[in-house]
Short mmCIF file of N, CA and C in Angstrom, two decimals:
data_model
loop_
_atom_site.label_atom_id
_atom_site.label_comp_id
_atom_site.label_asym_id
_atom_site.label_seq_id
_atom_site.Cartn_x
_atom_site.Cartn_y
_atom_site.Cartn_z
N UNK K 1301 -4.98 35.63 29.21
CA UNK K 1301 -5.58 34.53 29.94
C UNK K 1301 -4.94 33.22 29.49
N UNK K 1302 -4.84 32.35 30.34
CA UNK K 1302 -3.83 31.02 29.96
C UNK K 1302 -4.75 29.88 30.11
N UNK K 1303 -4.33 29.13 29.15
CA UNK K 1303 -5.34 27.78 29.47
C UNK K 1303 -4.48 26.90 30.01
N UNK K 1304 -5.70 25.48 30.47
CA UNK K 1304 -5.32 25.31 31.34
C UNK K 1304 -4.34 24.53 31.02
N UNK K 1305 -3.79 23.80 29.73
CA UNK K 1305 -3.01 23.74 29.45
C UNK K 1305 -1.64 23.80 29.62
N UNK K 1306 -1.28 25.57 29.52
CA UNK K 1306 -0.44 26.10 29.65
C UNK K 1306 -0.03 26.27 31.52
N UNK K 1307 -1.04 26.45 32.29
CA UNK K 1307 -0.89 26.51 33.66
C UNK K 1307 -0.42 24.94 33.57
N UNK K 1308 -0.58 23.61 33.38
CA UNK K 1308 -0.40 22.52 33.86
C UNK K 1308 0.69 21.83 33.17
N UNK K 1309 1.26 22.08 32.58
CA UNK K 1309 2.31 21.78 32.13
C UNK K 1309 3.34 22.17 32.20
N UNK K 1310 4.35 21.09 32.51
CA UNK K 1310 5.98 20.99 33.20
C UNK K 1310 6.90 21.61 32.29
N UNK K 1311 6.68 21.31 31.40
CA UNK K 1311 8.12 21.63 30.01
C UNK K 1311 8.13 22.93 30.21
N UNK K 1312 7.41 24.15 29.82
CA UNK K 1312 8.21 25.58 29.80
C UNK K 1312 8.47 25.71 31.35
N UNK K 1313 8.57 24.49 32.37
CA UNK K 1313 9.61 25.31 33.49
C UNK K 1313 10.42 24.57 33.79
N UNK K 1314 11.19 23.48 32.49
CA UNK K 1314 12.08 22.72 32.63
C UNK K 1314 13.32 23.92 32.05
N UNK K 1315 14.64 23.33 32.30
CA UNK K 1315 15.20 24.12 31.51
C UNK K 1315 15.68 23.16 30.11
N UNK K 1316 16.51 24.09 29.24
CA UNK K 1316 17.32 23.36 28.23
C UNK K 1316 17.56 22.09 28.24
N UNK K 1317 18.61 21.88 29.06
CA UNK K 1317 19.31 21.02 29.26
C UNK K 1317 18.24 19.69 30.00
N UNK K 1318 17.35 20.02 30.59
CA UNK K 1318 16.38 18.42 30.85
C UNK K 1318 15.76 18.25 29.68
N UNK K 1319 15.32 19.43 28.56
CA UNK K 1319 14.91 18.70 27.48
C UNK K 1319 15.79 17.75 26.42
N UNK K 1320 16.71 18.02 26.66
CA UNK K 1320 17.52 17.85 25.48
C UNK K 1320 17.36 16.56 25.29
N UNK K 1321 17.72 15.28 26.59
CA UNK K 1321 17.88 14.02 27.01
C UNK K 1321 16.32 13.65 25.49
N UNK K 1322 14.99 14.00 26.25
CA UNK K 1322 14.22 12.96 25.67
C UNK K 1322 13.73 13.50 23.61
N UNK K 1323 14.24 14.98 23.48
CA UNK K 1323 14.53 15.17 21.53
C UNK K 1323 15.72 14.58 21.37
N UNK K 1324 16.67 13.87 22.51
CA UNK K 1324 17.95 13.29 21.22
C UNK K 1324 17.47 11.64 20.93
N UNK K 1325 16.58 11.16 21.93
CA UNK K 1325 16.05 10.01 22.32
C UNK K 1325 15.15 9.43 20.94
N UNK K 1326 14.58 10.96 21.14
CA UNK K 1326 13.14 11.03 19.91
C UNK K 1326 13.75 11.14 18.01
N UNK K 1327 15.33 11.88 18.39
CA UNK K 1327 15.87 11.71 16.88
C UNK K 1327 16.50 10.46 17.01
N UNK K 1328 16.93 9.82 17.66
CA UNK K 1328 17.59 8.28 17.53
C UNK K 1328 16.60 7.90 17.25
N UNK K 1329 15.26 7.13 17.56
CA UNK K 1329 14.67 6.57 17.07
C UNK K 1329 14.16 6.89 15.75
N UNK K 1330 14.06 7.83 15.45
CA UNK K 1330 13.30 8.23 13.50
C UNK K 1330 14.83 8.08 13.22
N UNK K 1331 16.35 8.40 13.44
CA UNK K 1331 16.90 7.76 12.71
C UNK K 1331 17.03 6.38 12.48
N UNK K 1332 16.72 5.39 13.26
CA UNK K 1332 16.43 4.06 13.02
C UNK K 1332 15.71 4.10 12.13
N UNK K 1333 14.43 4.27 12.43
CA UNK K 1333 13.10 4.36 11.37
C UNK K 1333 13.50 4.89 9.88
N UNK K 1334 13.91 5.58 9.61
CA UNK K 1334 14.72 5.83 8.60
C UNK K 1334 15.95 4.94 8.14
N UNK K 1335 16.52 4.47 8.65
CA UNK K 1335 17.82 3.72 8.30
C UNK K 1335 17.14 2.10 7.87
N UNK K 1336 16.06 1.86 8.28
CA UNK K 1336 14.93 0.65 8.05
C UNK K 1336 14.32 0.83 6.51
N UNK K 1337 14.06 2.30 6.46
CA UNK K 1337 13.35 2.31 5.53
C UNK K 1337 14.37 2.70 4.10
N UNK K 1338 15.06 3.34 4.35
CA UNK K 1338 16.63 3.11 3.23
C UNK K 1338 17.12 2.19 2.77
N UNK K 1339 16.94 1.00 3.44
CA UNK K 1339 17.29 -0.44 3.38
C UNK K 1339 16.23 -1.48 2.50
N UNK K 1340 14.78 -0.86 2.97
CA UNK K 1340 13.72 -1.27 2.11
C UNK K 1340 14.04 -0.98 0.39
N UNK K 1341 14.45 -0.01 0.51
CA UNK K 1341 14.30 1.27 -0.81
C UNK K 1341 15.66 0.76 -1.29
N UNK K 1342 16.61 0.33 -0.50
CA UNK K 1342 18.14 -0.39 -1.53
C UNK K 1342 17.72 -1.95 -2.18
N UNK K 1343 16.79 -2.34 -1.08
CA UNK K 1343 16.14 -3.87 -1.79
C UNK K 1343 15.54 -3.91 -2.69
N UNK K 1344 14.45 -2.22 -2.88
CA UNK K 1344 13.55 -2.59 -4.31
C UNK K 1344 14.18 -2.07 -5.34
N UNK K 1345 15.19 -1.53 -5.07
CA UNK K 1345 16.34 -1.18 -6.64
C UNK K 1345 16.94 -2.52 -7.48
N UNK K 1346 17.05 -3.48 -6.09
CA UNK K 1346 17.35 -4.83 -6.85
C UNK K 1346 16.63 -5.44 -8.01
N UNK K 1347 17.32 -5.58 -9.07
CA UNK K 1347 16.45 -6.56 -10.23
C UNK K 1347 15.10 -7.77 -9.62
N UNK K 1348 15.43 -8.34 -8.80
CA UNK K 1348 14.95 -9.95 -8.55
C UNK K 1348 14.28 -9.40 -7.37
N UNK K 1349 13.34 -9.19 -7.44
CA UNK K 1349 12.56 -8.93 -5.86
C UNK K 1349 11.05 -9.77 -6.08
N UNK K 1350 10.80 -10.75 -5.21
CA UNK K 1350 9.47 -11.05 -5.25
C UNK K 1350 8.94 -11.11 -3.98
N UNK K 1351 7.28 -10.48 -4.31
CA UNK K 1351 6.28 -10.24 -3.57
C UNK K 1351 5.50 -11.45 -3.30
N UNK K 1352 5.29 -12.18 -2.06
CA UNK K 1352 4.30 -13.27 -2.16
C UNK K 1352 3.02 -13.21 -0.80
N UNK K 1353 1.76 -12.63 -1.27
CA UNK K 1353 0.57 -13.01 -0.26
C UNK K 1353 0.51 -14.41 0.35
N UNK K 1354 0.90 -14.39 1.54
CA UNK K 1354 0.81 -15.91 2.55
C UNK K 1354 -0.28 -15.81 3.50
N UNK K 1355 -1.02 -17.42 3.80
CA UNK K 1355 -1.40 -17.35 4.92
C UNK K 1355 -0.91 -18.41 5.95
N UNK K 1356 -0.58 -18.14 6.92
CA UNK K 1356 -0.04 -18.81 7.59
C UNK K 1356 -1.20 -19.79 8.58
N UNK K 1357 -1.02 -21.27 8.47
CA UNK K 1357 -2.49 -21.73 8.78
C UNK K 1357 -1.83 -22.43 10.33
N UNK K 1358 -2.98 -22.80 11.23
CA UNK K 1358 -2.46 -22.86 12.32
C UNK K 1358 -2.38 -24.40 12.48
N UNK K 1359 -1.55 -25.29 13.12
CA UNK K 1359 -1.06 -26.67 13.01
C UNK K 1359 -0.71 -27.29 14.47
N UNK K 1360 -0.44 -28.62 14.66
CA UNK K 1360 -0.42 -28.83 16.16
C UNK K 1360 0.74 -30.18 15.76
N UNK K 1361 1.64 -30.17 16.88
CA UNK K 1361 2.88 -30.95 16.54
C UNK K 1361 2.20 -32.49 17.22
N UNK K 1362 2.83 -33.23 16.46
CA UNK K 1362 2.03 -35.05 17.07
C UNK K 1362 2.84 -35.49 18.76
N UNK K 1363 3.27 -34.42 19.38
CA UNK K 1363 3.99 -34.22 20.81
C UNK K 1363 2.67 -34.82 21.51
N UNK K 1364 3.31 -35.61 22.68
CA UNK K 1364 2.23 -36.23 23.92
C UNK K 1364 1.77 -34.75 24.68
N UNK K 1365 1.82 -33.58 24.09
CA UNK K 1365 1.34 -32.46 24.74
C UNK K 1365 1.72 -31.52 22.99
N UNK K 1366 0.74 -31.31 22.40
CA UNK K 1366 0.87 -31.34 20.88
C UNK K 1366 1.12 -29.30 21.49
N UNK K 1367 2.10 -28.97 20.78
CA UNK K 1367 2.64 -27.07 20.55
C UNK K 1367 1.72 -26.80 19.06
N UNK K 1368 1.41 -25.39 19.55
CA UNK K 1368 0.77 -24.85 18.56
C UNK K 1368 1.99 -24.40 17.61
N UNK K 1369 2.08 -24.39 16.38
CA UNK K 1369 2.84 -23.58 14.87
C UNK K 1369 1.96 -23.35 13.64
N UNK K 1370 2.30 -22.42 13.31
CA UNK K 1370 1.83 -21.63 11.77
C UNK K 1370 2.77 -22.73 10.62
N UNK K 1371 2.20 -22.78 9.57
CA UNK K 1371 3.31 -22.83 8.11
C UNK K 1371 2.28 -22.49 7.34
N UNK K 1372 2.29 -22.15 5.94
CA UNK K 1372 2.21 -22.01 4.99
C UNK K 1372 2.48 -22.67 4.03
N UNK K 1373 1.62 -22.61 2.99
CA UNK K 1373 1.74 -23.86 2.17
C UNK K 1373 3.23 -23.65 1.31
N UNK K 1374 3.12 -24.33 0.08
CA UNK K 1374 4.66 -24.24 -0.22
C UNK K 1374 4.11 -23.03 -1.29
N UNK K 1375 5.32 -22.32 -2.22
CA UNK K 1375 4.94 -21.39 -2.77
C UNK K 1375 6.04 -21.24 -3.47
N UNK K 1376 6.15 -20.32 -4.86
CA UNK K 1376 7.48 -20.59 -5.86
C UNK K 1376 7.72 -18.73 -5.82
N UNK K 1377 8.87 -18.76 -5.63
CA UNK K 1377 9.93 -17.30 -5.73
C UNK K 1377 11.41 -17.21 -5.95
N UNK K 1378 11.71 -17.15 -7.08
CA UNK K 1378 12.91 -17.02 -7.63
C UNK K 1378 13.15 -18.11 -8.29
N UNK K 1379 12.47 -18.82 -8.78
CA UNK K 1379 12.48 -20.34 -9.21
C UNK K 1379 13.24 -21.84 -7.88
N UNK K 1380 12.61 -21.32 -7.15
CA UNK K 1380 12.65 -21.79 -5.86
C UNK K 1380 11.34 -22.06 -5.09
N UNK K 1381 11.01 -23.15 -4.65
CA UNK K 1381 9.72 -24.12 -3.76
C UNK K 1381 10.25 -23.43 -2.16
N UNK K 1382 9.40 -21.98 -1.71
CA UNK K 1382 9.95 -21.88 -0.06
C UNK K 1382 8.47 -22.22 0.60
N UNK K 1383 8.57 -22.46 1.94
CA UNK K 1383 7.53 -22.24 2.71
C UNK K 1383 7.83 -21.61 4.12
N UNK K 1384 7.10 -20.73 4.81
CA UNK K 1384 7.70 -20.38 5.77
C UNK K 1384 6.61 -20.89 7.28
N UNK K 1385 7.56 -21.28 8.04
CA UNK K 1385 7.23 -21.39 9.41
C UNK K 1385 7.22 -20.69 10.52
N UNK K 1386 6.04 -20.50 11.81
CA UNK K 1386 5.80 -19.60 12.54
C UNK K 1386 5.74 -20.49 13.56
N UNK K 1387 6.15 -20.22 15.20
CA UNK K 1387 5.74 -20.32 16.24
C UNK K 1387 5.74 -19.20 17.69
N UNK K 1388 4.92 -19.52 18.82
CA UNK K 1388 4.32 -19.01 19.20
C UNK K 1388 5.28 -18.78 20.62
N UNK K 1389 5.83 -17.57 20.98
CA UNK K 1389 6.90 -17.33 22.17
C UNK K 1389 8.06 -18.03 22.02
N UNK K 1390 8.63 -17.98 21.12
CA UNK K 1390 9.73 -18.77 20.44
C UNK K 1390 9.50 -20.30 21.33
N UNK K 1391 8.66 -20.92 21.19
CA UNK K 1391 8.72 -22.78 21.74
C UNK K 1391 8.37 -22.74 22.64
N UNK K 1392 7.96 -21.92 23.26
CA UNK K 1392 7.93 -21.59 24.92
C UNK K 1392 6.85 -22.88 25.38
N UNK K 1393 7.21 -23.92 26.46
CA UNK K 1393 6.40 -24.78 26.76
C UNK K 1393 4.97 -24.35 26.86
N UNK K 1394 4.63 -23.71 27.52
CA UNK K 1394 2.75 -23.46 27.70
C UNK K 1394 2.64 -21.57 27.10
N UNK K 1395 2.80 -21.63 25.59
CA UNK K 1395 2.30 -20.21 25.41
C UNK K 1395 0.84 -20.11 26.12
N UNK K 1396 -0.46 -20.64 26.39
CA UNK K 1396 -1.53 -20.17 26.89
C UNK K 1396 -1.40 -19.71 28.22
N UNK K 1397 -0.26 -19.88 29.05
CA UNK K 1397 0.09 -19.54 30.42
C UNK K 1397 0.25 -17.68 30.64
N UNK K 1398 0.85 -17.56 29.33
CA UNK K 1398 1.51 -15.64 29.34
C UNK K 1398 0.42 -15.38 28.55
N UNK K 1399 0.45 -14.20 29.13
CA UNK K 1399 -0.17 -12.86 28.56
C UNK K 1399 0.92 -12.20 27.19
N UNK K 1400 2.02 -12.48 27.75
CA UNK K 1400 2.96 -11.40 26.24
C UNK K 1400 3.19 -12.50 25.45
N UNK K 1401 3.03 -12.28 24.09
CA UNK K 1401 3.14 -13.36 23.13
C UNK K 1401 3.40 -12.58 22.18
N UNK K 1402 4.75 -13.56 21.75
CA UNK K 1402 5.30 -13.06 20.19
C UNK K 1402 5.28 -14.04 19.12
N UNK K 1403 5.52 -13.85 18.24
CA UNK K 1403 5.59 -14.88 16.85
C UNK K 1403 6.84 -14.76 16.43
N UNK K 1404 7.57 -15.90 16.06
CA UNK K 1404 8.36 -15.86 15.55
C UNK K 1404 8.79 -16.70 14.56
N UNK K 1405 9.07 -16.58 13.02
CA UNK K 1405 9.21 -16.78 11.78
C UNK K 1405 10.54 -17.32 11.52
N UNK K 1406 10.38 -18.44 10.38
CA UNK K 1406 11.83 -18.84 9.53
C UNK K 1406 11.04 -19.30 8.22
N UNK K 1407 12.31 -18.52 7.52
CA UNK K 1407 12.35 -19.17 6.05
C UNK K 1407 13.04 -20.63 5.66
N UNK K 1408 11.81 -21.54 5.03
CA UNK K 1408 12.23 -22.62 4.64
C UNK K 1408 12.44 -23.02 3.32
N UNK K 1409 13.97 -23.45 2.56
CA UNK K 1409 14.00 -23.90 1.13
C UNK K 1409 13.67 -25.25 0.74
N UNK K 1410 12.83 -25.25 0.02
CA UNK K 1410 12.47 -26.56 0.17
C UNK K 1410 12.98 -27.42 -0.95
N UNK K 1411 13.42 -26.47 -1.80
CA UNK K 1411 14.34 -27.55 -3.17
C UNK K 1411 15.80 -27.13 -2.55
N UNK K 1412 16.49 -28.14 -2.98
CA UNK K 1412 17.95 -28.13 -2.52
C UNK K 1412 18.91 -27.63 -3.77
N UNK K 1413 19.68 -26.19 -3.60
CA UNK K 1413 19.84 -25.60 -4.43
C UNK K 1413 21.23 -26.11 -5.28
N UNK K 1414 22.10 -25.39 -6.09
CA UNK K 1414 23.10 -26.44 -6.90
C UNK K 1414 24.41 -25.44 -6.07
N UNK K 1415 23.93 -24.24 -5.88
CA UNK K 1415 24.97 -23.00 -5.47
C UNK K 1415 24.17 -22.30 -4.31
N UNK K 1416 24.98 -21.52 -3.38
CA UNK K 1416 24.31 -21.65 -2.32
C UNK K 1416 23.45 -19.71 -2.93
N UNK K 1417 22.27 -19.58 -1.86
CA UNK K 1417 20.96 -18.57 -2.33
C UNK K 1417 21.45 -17.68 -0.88
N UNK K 1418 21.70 -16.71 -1.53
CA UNK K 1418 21.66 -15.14 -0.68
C UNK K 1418 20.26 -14.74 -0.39
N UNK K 1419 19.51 -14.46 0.49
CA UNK K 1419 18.47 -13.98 0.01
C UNK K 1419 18.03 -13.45 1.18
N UNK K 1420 17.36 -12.01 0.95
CA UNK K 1420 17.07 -10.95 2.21
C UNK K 1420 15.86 -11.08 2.05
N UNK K 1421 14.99 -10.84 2.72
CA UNK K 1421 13.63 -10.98 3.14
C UNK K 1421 12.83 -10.23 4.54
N UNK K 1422 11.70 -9.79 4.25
CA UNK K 1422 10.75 -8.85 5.09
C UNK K 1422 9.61 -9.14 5.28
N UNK K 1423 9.05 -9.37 6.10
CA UNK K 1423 7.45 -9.95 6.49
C UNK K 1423 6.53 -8.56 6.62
N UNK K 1424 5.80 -8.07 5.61
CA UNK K 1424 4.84 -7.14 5.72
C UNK K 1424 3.80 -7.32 6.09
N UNK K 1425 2.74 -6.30 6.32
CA UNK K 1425 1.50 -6.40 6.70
C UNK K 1425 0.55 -7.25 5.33
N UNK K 1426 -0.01 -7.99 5.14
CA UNK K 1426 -0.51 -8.11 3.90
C UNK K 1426 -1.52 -7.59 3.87
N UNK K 1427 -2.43 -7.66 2.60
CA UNK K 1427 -3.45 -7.31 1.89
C UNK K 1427 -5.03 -7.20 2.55
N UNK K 1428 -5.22 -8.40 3.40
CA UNK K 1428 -6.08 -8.96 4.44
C UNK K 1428 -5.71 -8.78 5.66
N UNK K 1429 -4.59 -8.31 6.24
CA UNK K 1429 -4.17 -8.55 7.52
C UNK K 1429 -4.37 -6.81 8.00
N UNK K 1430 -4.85 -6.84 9.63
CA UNK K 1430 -4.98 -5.82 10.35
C UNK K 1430 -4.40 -5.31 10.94
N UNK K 1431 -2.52 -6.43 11.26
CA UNK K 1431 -1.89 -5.89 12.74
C UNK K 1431 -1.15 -4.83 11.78
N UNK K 1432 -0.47 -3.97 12.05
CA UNK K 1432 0.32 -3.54 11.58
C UNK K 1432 1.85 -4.43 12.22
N UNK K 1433 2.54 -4.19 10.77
CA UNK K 1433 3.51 -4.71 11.55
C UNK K 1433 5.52 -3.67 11.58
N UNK K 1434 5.69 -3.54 12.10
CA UNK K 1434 7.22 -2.40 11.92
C UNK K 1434 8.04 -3.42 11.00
N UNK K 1435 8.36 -2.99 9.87
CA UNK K 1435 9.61 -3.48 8.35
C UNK K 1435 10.66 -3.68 9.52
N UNK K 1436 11.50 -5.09 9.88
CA UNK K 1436 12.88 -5.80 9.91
C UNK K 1436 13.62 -6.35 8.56
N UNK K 1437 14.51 -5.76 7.77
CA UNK K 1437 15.41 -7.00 6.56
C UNK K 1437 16.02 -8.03 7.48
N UNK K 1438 16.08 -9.29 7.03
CA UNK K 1438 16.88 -10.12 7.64
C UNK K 1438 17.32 -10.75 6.52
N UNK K 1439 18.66 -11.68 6.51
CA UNK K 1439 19.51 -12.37 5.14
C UNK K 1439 19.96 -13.21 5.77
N UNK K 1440 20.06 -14.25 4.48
CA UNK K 1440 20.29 -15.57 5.01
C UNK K 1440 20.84 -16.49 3.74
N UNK K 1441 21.99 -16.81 3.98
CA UNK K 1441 22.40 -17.98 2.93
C UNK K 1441 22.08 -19.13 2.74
N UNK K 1442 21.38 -19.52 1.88
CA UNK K 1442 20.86 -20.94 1.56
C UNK K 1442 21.78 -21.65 0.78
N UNK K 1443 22.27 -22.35 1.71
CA UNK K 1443 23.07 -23.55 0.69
C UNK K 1443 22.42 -25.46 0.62
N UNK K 1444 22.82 -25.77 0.42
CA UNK K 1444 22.25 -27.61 0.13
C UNK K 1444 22.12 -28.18 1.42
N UNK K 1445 22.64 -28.08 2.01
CA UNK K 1445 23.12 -28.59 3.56
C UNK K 1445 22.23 -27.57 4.52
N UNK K 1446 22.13 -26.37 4.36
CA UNK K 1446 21.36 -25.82 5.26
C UNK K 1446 20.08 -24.63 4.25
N UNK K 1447 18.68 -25.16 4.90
CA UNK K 1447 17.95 -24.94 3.91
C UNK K 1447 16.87 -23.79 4.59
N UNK K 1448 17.22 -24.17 5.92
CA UNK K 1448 16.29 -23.42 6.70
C UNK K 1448 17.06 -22.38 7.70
N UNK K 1449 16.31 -20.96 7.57
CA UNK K 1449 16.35 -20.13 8.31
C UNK K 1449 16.35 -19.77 9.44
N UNK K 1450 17.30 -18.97 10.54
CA UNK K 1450 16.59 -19.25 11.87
C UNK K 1450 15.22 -18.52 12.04
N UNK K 1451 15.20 -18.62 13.27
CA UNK K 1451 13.82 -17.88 13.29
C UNK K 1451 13.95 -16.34 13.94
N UNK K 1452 13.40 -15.73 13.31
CA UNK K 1452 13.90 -14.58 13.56
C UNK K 1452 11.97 -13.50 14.35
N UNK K 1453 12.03 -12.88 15.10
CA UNK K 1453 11.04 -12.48 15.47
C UNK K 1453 9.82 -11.48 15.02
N UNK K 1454 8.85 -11.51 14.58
CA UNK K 1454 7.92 -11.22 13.86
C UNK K 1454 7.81 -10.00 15.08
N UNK K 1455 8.42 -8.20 14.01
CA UNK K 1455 8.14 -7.42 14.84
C UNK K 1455 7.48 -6.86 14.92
N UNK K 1456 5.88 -6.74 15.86
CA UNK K 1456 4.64 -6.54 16.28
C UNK K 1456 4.34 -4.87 16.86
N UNK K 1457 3.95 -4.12 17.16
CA UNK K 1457 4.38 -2.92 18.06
C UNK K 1457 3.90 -4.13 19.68
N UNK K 1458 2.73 -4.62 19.27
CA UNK K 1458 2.95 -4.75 20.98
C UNK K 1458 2.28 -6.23 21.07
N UNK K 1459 2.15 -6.75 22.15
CA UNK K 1459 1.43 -7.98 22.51
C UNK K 1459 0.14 -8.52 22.06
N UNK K 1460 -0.62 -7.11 22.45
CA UNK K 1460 -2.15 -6.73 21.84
C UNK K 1460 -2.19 -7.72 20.42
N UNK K 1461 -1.14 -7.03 19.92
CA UNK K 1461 -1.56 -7.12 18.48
C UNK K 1461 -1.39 -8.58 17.98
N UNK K 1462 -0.40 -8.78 19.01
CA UNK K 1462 -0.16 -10.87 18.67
C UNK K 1462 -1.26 -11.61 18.84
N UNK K 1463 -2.07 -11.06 19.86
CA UNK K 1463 -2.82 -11.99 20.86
C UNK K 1463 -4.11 -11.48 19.75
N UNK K 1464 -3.96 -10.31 18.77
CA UNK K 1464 -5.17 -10.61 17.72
C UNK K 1464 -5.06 -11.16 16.87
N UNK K 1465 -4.21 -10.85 16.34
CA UNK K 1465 -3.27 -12.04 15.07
C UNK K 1465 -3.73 -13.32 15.29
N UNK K 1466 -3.10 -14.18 16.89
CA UNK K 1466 -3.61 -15.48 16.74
C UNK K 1466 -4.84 -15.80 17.28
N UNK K 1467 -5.70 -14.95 17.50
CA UNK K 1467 -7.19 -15.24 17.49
C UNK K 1467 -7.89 -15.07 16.02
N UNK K 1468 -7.17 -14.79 15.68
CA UNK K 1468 -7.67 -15.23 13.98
C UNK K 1468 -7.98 -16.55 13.11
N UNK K 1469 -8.70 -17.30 12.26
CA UNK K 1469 -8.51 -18.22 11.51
C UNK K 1469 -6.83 -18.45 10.66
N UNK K 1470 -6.31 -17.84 10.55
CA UNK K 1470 -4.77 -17.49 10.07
C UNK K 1470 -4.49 -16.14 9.77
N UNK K 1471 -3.34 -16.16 9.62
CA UNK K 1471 -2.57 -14.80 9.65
C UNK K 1471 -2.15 -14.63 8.26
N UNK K 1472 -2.51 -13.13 7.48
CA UNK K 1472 -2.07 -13.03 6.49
C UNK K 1472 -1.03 -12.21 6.53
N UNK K 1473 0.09 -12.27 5.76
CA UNK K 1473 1.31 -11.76 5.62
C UNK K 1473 1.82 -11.76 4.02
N UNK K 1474 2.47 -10.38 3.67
CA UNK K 1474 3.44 -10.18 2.61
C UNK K 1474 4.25 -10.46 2.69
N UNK K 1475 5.18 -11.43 2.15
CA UNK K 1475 6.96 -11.46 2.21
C UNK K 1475 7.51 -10.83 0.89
N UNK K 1476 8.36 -9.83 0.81
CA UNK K 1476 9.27 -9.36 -0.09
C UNK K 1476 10.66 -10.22 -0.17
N UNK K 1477 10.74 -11.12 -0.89
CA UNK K 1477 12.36 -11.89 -1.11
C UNK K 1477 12.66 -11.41 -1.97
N UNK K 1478 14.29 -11.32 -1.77
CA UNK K 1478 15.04 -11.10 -2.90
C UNK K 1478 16.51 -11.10 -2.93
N UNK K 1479 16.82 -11.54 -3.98
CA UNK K 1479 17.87 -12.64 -4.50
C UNK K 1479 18.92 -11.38 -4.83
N UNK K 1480 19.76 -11.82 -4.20
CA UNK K 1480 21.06 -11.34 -4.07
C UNK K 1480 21.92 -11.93 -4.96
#
């Protein structure tokens, strides 16, 4: 006797060859996922790695039509003053207009260094925080002249999760830096 399961389902009367397309699809992606997380695991072998709990508080620019942005207060890692900055659909004139909303992050140095600062960095889920968020490394040279980071995109699984994030009082976040 077959359930109904088995009566309603397409795959055992596909052949081989139509499956193949969406398991090579399904191993590309866990090899990403993996190649992300190898990269995590080469950063914490590094000597100099620091962990810092942030909250990112929400702020309004003195614009005749004031944009919403995140920063964080200032904070010491590696014997270095950083703070990092957030805004909302990368600048996008009226984020309250869309429904899809992303965040997107830069690292700021705020002492001006003597030699220029290598330094890779990852925005985790923190301690307090609910979204989950998928591990990106990103690196960036800090020299005297250029202190700030671009902004690079805070990767979310989906919209949902932005649009809870910034219905929050602030957003808490882990950053892992580390000095190259």
């Amino acid at each position: 006797m077959q359930s109904i399961h088995e009566c309603c389902c397409a795959f055992p009367k596909k052949s081989g060859l139509e499956l193949l397309d969406p398991v090579h699809s399904l191993c590309e992606q866990k090899e990403k996922d993996m190649k992300v997380y190898k990269q995590i695991l080469d950063l914490l072998s590094v000597e100099r790695v620091a962990f810092v709990d942030l909250q990112l508080l929400p702020n309004r620019t003195d614009d005749f039509i004031p944009k919403l942005f995140y920063e964080t207060n200032r904070f010491t890692a590696h014997g270095f003053q950083w703070t990092v900055k957030a805004r909302v659909n990368d600048n996008q004139d009226n984020p309250i207009h869309s429904m899809i909303r992303t965040l997107s992050y830069q690292l700021i140095l705020k002492t001006r260094p003597q030699s220029p600062v290598l330094m890779s960095y990852v925005a985790l889920k923190g301690p307090f925080g609910e979204t989950r968020i998928d591990p990106v490394i990103y690196e960036f040279e800090f020299t005297g002249d250029v202190t700030e980071s671009p902004y690079q995109e805070l990767p979310l699984p989906d919209s949902v999760d932005c649009n809870r994030m910034l219905a929050a009082k602030h957003i808490n976040l882990r950053f892992a830096l580390v000095h190259k």
